[in-house]
Short mmCIF file of C-alpha atoms and ligand atoms in Angstrom, two decimals:
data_model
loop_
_atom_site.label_atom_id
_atom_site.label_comp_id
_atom_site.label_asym_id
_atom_site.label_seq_id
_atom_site.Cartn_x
_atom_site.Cartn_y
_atom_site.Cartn_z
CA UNK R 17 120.47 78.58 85.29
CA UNK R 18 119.94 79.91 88.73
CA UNK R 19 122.76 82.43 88.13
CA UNK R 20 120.90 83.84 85.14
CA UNK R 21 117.19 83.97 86.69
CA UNK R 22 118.69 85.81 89.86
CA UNK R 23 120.39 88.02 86.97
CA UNK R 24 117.12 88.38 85.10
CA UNK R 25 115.53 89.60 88.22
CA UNK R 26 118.09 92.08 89.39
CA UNK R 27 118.01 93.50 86.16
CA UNK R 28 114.07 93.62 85.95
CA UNK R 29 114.14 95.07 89.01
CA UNK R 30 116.35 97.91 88.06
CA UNK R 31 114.11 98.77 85.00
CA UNK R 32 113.83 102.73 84.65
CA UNK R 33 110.72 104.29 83.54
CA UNK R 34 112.05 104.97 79.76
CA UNK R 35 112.79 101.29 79.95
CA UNK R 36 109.37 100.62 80.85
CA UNK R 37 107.89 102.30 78.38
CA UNK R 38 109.12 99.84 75.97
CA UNK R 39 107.76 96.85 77.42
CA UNK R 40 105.23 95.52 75.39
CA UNK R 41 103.22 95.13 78.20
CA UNK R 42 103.29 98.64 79.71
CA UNK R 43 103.35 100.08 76.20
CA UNK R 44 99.65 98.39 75.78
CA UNK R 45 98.31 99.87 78.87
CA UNK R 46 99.88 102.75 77.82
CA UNK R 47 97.39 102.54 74.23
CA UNK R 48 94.54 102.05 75.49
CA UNK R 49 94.69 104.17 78.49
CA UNK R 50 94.93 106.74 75.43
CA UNK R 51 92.44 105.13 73.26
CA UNK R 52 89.69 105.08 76.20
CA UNK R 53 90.26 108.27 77.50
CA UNK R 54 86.74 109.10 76.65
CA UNK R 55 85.69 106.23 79.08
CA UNK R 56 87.60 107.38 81.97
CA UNK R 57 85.67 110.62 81.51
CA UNK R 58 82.33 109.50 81.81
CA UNK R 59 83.47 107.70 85.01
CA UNK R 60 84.79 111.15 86.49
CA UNK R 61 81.19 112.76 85.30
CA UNK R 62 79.04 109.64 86.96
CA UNK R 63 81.45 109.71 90.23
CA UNK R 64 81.06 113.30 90.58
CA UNK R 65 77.10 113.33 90.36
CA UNK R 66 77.15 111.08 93.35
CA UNK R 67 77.37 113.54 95.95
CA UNK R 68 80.00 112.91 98.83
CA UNK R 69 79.90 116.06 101.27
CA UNK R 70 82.53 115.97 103.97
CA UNK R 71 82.03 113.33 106.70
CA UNK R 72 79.12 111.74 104.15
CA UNK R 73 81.00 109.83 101.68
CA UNK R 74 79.63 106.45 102.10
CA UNK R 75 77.23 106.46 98.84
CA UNK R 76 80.19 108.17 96.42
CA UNK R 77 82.53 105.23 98.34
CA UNK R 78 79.98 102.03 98.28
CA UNK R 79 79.93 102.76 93.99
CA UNK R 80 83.82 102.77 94.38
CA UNK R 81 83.97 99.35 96.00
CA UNK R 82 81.56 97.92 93.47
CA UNK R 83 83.84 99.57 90.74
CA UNK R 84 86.80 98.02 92.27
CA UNK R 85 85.38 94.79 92.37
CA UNK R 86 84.46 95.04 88.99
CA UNK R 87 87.70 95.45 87.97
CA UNK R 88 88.97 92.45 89.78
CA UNK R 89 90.58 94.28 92.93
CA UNK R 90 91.42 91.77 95.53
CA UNK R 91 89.84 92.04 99.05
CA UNK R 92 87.85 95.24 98.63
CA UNK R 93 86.37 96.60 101.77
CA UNK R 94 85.26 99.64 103.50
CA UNK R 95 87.18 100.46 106.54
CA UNK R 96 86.70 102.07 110.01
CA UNK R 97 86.56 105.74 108.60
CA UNK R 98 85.10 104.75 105.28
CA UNK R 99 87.76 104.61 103.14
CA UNK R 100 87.53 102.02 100.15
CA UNK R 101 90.80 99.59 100.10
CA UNK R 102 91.34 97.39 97.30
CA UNK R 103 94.68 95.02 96.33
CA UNK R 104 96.23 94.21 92.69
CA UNK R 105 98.19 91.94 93.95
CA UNK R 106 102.20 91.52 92.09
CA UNK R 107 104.28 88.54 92.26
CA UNK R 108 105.39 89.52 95.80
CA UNK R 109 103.06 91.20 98.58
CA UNK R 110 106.16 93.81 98.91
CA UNK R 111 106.96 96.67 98.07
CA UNK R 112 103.68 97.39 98.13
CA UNK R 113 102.42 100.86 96.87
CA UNK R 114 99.15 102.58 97.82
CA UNK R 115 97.94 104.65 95.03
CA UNK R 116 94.80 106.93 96.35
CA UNK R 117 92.43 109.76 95.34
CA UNK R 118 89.66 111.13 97.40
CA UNK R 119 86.05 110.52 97.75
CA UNK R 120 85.08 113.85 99.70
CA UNK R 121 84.42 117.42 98.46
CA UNK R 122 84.17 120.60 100.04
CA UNK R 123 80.59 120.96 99.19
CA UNK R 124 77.74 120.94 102.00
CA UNK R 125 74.66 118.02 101.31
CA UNK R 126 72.10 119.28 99.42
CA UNK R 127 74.68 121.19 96.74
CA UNK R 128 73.41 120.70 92.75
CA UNK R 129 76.27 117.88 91.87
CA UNK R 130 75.17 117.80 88.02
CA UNK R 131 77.94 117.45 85.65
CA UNK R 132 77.73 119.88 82.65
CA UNK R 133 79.75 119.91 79.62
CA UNK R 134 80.45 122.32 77.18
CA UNK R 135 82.70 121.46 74.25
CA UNK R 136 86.09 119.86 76.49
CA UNK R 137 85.15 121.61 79.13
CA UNK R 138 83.31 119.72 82.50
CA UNK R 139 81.49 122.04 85.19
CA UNK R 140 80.41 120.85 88.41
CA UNK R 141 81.39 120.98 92.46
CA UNK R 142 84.29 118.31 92.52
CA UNK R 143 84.85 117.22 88.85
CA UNK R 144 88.64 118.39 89.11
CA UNK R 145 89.61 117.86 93.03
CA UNK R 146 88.95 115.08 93.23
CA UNK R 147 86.66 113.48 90.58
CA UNK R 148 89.83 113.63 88.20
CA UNK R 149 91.79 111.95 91.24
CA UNK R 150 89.03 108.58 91.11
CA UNK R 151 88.59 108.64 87.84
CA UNK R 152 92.44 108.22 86.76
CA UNK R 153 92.86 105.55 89.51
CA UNK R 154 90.26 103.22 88.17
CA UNK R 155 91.33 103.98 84.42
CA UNK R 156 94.79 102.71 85.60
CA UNK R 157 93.34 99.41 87.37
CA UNK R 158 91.43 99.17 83.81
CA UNK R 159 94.59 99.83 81.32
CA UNK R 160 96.65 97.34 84.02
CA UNK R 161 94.41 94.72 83.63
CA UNK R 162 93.84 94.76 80.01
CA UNK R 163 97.58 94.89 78.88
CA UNK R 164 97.92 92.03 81.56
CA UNK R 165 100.53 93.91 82.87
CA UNK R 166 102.10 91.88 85.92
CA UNK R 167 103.97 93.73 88.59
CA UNK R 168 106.92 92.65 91.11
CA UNK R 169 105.15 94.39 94.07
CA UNK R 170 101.44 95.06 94.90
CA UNK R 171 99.40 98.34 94.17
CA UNK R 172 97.29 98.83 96.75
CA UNK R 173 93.57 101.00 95.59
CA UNK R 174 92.55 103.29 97.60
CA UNK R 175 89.69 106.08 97.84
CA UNK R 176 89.81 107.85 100.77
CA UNK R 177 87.71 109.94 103.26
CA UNK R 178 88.41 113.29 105.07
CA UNK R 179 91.08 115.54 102.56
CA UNK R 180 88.78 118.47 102.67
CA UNK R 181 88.71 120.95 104.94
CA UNK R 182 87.69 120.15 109.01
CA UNK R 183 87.98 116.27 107.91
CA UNK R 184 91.43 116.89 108.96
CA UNK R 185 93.24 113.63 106.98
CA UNK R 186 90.88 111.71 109.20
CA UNK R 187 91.09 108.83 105.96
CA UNK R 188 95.15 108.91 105.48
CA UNK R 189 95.01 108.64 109.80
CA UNK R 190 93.27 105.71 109.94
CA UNK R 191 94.71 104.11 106.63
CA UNK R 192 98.15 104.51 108.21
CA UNK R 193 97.64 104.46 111.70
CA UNK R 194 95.33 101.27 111.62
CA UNK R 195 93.57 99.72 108.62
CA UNK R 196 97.42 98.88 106.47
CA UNK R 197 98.97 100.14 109.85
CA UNK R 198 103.05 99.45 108.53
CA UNK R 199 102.05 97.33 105.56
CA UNK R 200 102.59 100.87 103.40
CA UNK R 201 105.99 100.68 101.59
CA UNK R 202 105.38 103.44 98.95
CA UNK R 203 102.73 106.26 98.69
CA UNK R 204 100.96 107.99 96.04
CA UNK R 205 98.11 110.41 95.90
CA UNK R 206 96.27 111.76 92.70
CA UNK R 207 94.76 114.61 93.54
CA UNK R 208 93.23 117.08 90.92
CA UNK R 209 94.48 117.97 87.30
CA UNK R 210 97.66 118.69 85.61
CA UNK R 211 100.84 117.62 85.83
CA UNK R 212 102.54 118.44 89.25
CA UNK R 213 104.26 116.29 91.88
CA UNK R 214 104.23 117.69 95.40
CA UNK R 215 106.76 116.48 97.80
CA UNK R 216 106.48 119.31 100.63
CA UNK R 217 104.05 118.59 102.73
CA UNK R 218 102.29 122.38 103.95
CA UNK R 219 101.34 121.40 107.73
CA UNK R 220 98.78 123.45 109.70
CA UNK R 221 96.97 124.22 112.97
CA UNK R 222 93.14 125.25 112.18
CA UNK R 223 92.16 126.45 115.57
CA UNK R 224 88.43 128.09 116.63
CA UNK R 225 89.06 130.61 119.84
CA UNK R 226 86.09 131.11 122.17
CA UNK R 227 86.25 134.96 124.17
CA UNK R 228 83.63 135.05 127.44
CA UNK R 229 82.67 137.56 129.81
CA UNK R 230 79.65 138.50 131.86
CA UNK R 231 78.42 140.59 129.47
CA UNK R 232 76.06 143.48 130.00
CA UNK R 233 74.73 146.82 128.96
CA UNK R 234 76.67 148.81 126.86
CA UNK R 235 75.82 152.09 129.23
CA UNK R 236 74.79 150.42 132.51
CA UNK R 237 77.75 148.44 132.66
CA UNK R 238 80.71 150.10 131.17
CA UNK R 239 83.96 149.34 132.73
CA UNK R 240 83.57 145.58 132.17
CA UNK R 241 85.81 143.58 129.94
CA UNK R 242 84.62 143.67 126.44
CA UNK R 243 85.45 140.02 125.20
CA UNK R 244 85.10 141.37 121.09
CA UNK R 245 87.54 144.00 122.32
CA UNK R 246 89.77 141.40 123.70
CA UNK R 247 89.38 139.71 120.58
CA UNK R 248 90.37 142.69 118.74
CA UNK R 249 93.58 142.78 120.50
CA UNK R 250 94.60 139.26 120.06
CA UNK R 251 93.74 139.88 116.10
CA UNK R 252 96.11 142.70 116.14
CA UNK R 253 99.13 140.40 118.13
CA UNK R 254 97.90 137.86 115.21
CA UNK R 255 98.92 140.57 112.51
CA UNK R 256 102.10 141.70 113.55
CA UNK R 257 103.66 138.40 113.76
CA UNK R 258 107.01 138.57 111.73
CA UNK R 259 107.03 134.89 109.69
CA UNK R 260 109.90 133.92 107.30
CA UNK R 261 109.32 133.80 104.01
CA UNK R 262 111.59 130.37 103.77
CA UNK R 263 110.82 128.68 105.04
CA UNK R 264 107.05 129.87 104.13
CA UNK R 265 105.02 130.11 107.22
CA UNK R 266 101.65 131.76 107.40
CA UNK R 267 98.70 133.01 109.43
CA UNK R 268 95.15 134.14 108.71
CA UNK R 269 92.01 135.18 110.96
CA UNK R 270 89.38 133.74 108.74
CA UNK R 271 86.08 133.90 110.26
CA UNK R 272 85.11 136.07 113.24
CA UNK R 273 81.47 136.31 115.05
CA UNK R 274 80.16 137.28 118.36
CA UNK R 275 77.75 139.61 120.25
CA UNK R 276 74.47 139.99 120.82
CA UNK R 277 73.78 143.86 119.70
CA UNK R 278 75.12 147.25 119.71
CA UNK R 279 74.32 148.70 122.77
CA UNK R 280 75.55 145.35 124.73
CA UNK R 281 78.85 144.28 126.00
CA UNK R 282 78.84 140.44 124.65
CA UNK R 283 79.41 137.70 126.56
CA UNK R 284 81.10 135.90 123.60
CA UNK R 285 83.15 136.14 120.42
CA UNK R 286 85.19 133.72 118.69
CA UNK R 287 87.21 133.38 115.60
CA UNK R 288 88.93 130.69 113.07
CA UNK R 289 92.61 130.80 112.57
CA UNK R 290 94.50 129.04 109.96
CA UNK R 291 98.31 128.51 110.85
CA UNK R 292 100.94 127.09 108.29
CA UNK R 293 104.28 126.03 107.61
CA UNK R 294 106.11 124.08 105.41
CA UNK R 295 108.69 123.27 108.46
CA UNK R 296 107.32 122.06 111.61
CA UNK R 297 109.95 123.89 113.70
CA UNK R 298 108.54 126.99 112.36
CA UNK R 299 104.97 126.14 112.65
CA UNK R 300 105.15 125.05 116.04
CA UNK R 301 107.21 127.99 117.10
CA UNK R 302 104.55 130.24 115.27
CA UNK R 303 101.71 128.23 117.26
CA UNK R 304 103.68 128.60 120.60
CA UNK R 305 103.39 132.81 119.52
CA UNK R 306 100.02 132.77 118.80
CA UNK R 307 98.63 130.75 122.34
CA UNK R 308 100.72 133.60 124.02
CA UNK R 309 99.18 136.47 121.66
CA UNK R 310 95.67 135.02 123.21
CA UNK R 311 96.89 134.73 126.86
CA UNK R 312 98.40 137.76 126.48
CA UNK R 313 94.79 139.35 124.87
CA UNK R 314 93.12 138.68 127.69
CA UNK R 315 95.31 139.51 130.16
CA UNK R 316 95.37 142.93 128.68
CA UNK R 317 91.98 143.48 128.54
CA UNK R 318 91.20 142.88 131.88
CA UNK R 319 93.81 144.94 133.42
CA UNK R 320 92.31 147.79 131.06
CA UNK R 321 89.07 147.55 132.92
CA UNK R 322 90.82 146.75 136.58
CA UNK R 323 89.39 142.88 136.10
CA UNK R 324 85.73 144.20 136.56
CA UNK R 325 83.79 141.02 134.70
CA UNK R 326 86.55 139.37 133.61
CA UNK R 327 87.42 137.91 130.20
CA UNK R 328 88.84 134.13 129.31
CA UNK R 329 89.86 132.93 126.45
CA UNK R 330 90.15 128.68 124.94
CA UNK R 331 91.50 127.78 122.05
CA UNK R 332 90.10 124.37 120.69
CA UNK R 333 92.10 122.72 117.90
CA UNK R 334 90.09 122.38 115.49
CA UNK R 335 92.44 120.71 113.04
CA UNK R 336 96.37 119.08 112.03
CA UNK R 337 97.69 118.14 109.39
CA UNK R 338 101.97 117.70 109.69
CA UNK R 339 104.10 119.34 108.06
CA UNK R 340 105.95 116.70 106.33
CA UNK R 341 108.96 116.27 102.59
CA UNK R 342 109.78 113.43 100.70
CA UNK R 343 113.39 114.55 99.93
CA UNK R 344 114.32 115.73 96.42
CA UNK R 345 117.02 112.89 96.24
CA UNK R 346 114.68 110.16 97.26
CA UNK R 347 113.98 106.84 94.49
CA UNK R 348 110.22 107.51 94.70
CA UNK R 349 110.77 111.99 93.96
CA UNK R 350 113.34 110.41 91.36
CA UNK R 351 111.27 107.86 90.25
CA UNK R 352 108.16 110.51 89.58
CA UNK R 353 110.63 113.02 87.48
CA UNK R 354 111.84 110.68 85.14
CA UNK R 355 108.69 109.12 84.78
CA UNK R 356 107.78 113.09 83.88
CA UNK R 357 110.40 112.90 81.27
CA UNK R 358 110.10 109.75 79.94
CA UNK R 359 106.70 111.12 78.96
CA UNK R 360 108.22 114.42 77.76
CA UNK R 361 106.55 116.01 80.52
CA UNK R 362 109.02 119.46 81.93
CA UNK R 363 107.91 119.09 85.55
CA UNK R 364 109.40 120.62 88.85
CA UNK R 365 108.88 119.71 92.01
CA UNK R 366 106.22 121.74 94.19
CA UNK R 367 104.86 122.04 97.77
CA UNK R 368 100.78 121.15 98.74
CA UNK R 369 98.60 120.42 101.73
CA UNK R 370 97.23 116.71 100.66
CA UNK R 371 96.88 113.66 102.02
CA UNK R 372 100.38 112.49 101.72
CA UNK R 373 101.36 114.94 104.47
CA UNK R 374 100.49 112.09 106.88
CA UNK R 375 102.84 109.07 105.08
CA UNK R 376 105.66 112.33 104.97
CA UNK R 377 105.03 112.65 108.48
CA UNK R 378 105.85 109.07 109.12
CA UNK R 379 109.14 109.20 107.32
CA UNK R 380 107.05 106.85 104.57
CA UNK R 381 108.15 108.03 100.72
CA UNK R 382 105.18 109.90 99.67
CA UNK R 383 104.29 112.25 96.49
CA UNK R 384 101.10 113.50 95.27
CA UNK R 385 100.61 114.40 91.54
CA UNK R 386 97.97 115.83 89.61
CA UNK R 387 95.52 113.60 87.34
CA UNK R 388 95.91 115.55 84.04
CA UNK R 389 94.12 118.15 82.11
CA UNK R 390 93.64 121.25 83.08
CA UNK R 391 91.36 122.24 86.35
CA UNK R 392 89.59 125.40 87.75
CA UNK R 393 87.94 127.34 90.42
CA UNK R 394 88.71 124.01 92.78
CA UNK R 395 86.64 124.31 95.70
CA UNK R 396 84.01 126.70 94.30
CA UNK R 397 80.77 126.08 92.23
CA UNK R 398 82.00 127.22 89.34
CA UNK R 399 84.47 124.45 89.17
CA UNK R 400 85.87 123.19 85.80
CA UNK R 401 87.74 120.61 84.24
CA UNK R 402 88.87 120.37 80.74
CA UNK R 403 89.54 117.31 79.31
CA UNK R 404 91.66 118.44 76.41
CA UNK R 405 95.17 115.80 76.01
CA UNK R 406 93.94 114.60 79.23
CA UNK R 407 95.10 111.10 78.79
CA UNK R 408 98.24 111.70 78.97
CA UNK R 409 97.56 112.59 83.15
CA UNK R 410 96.28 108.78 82.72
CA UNK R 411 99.54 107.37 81.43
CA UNK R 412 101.82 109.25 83.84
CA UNK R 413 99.62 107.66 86.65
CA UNK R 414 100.01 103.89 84.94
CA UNK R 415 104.03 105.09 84.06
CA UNK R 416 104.11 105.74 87.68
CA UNK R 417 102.52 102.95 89.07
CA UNK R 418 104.28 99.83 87.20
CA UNK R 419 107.69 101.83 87.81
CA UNK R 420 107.34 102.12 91.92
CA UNK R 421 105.50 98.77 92.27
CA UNK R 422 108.78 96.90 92.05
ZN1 ZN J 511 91.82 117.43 96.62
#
């Protein structure tokens, strides 16, 4: 008898996802995931008109909690940087999987947040990346709990703070550096539409470089160090780098400012710079280039005006994110492509700047996927998301979850 149950169990264990899909259980979540697609949607469209700017998601996070306890999470709480944390718990506390999306947007406070809707199409700041994201994570706690599906390990809820922009993975730091600090066996972040699975983590250095000098009249005091003109030269060093194509590895000068007027030599200039890589031998041998580009700048410049009001240069990191993979060949990259096919889905494996660039970092199995349907114009006003066969971005996310949380 104890033979057979230890049998039993191996053999649940080893269950693949086109196994799954036959179990009565999952196949039920599986309906009415489908069937209540609708009422996912009109979560995405109330989440979404709560407006969660970056570094100001606690109203868009406070609805989440009450959602999650709602829905029967276990233990939900708000942590240090705001992220919301709730536990389904399984028959054992491990493996346990985190499955995320993101409260914040890209949009300042004070941005119109209404949802509008034309036909299957959703416009408004957010309702793809990451409305979509929250919305598919609390249809699969839903479709869980109504097929009564039971899992060997624990899913682990999470929304999460700081994915945008300057809040540099501030949620994912915390989340894995204190709040479920090595309690994190498997990782998974839903983050906009479609169907892909990222398991190259982009990393990059955001940096914001300050230029000062005296400063002076543009007539009166020619022959002092011009510290736009230094600027200019460090821009130029910036262009000319040589970066490989593979492994990919970028650079861009986004944003530039400075000076006072015309006729004066400024006493200031800065500008944003956006390094990247895929490899983080490559990106930090591209951000050991660009520190000497600057020194080098400004070393330049004053010698060109014999050091008469000299120019200095700091560059202040303005943001990280690592540079991180989940190999190909690993169960959980495995796990998410035949999940992909046991839902007829023809998916290949692609590279992103998300939130599981922090678990990649820390050698944890990470993947992010999209939450279905089809998205647009992310990060812009304009933004759309139509809902058309969007349930099926539902299912993959339930597929997913019963088939890693074991
Ligand atoms: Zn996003």
């Amino acid at each position: 008898m104890k033979f057979f149950l230890i049998l039993c169990s191996a053999v649940c264990l080893a269950q693949t996802p086109a196994e799954l899909l036959n179990s009565p259980t999952v196949k039920a979540a599986l309906d009415f995931a489908r069937r209540h697609e609708p009422d996912a949607i009109e979560q995405q469209i109330r989440l979404c008109e709560i407006p969660a700017p970056p570094f100001k998601e606690e109203q868009r996070g406070r609805e989440v909690k009450r959602l999650f306890e709602e829905l029967g999470l276990q233990n939900a709480f708000i942590d240090k940087a705001g992220n919301v944390v709730g536990t389904r718990p399984g028959k054992s506390r491990t493996p346990n999987l985190v499955l995320s999306a993101h409260l914040d947007t890209v949009f300042p406070e004070g941005t119109d947040v209404k949802v509008t809707r034309n036909g299957s199409v959703l416009k408004g700041p957010g309702i793809a990346d990451d409305c979509r994201g929250l919305a598919v994570l609390l249809a699969t706690i839903r479709a869980l709990n109504e097929a009564k599906v039971e899992t060997p390990g624990t899913i682990t809820f999470v929304a999460d703070v700081g994915e945008e922009g300057l809040g540099d993975l501030r949620g994912m730091k915390q989340l894995f550096g204190e709040t479920l600090k090595r309690r994190i066996d498997k990782f998974v972040s839903i983050d906009g539409t479609g169907s892909a699975i990222v398991n190259t983590g982009v990393g990059s250095l955001r940096y914001r470089v300050t230029f000062k000098g005296p400063g002076g009249h543009s007539y009166g005091a020619f022959g002092m160090a011009n510290p736009i003109q230094a600027m200019g030269r460090a821009i130029a060093k910036i262009d000319a780098f040589d970066v490989p194509a593979s492994p990919k590895t970028t650079f861009n000068v986004g944003r530039v400012g400075g000076g006072t007027s015309v006729n004066a030599i400024p006493f200031e200039a800065w500008m944003e710079v956006d390094l990247r890589s895929v490899d983080p031998v490559a990106l930090k041998a591209l951000d050991t280039k660009f520190q000497a580009a600057v020194a080098e700048s400004v070393e330049e410049e004053n010698r060109r005006w014999n050091n008469h009001g000299a120019v200095r240069a700091s560059a202040e990191l303005a943001g990280i994110r690592p540079a991180g993979q989940t190999p190909s060949g690993s169960a959980i990259v495995q796990t998410a492509l035949a999940v992909a096919r046991a839902l007829q889905w023809n998916e290949s494996l692609r590279e992103g700047s998300t939130d599981s660039n922090v678990p990649m970092d820390l050698g944890i199995p990470a993947i992010t996927i999209g939450g279905g349907g089809t998205g647009a114009g992310a990060h812009s006003l304009d933004e759309t998301f139509d809902t058309t066969e969007s349930w099926r971005g539902t299912q993959r996310a339930i597929l997913l979850a019963v088939s890693l949380a074991r």
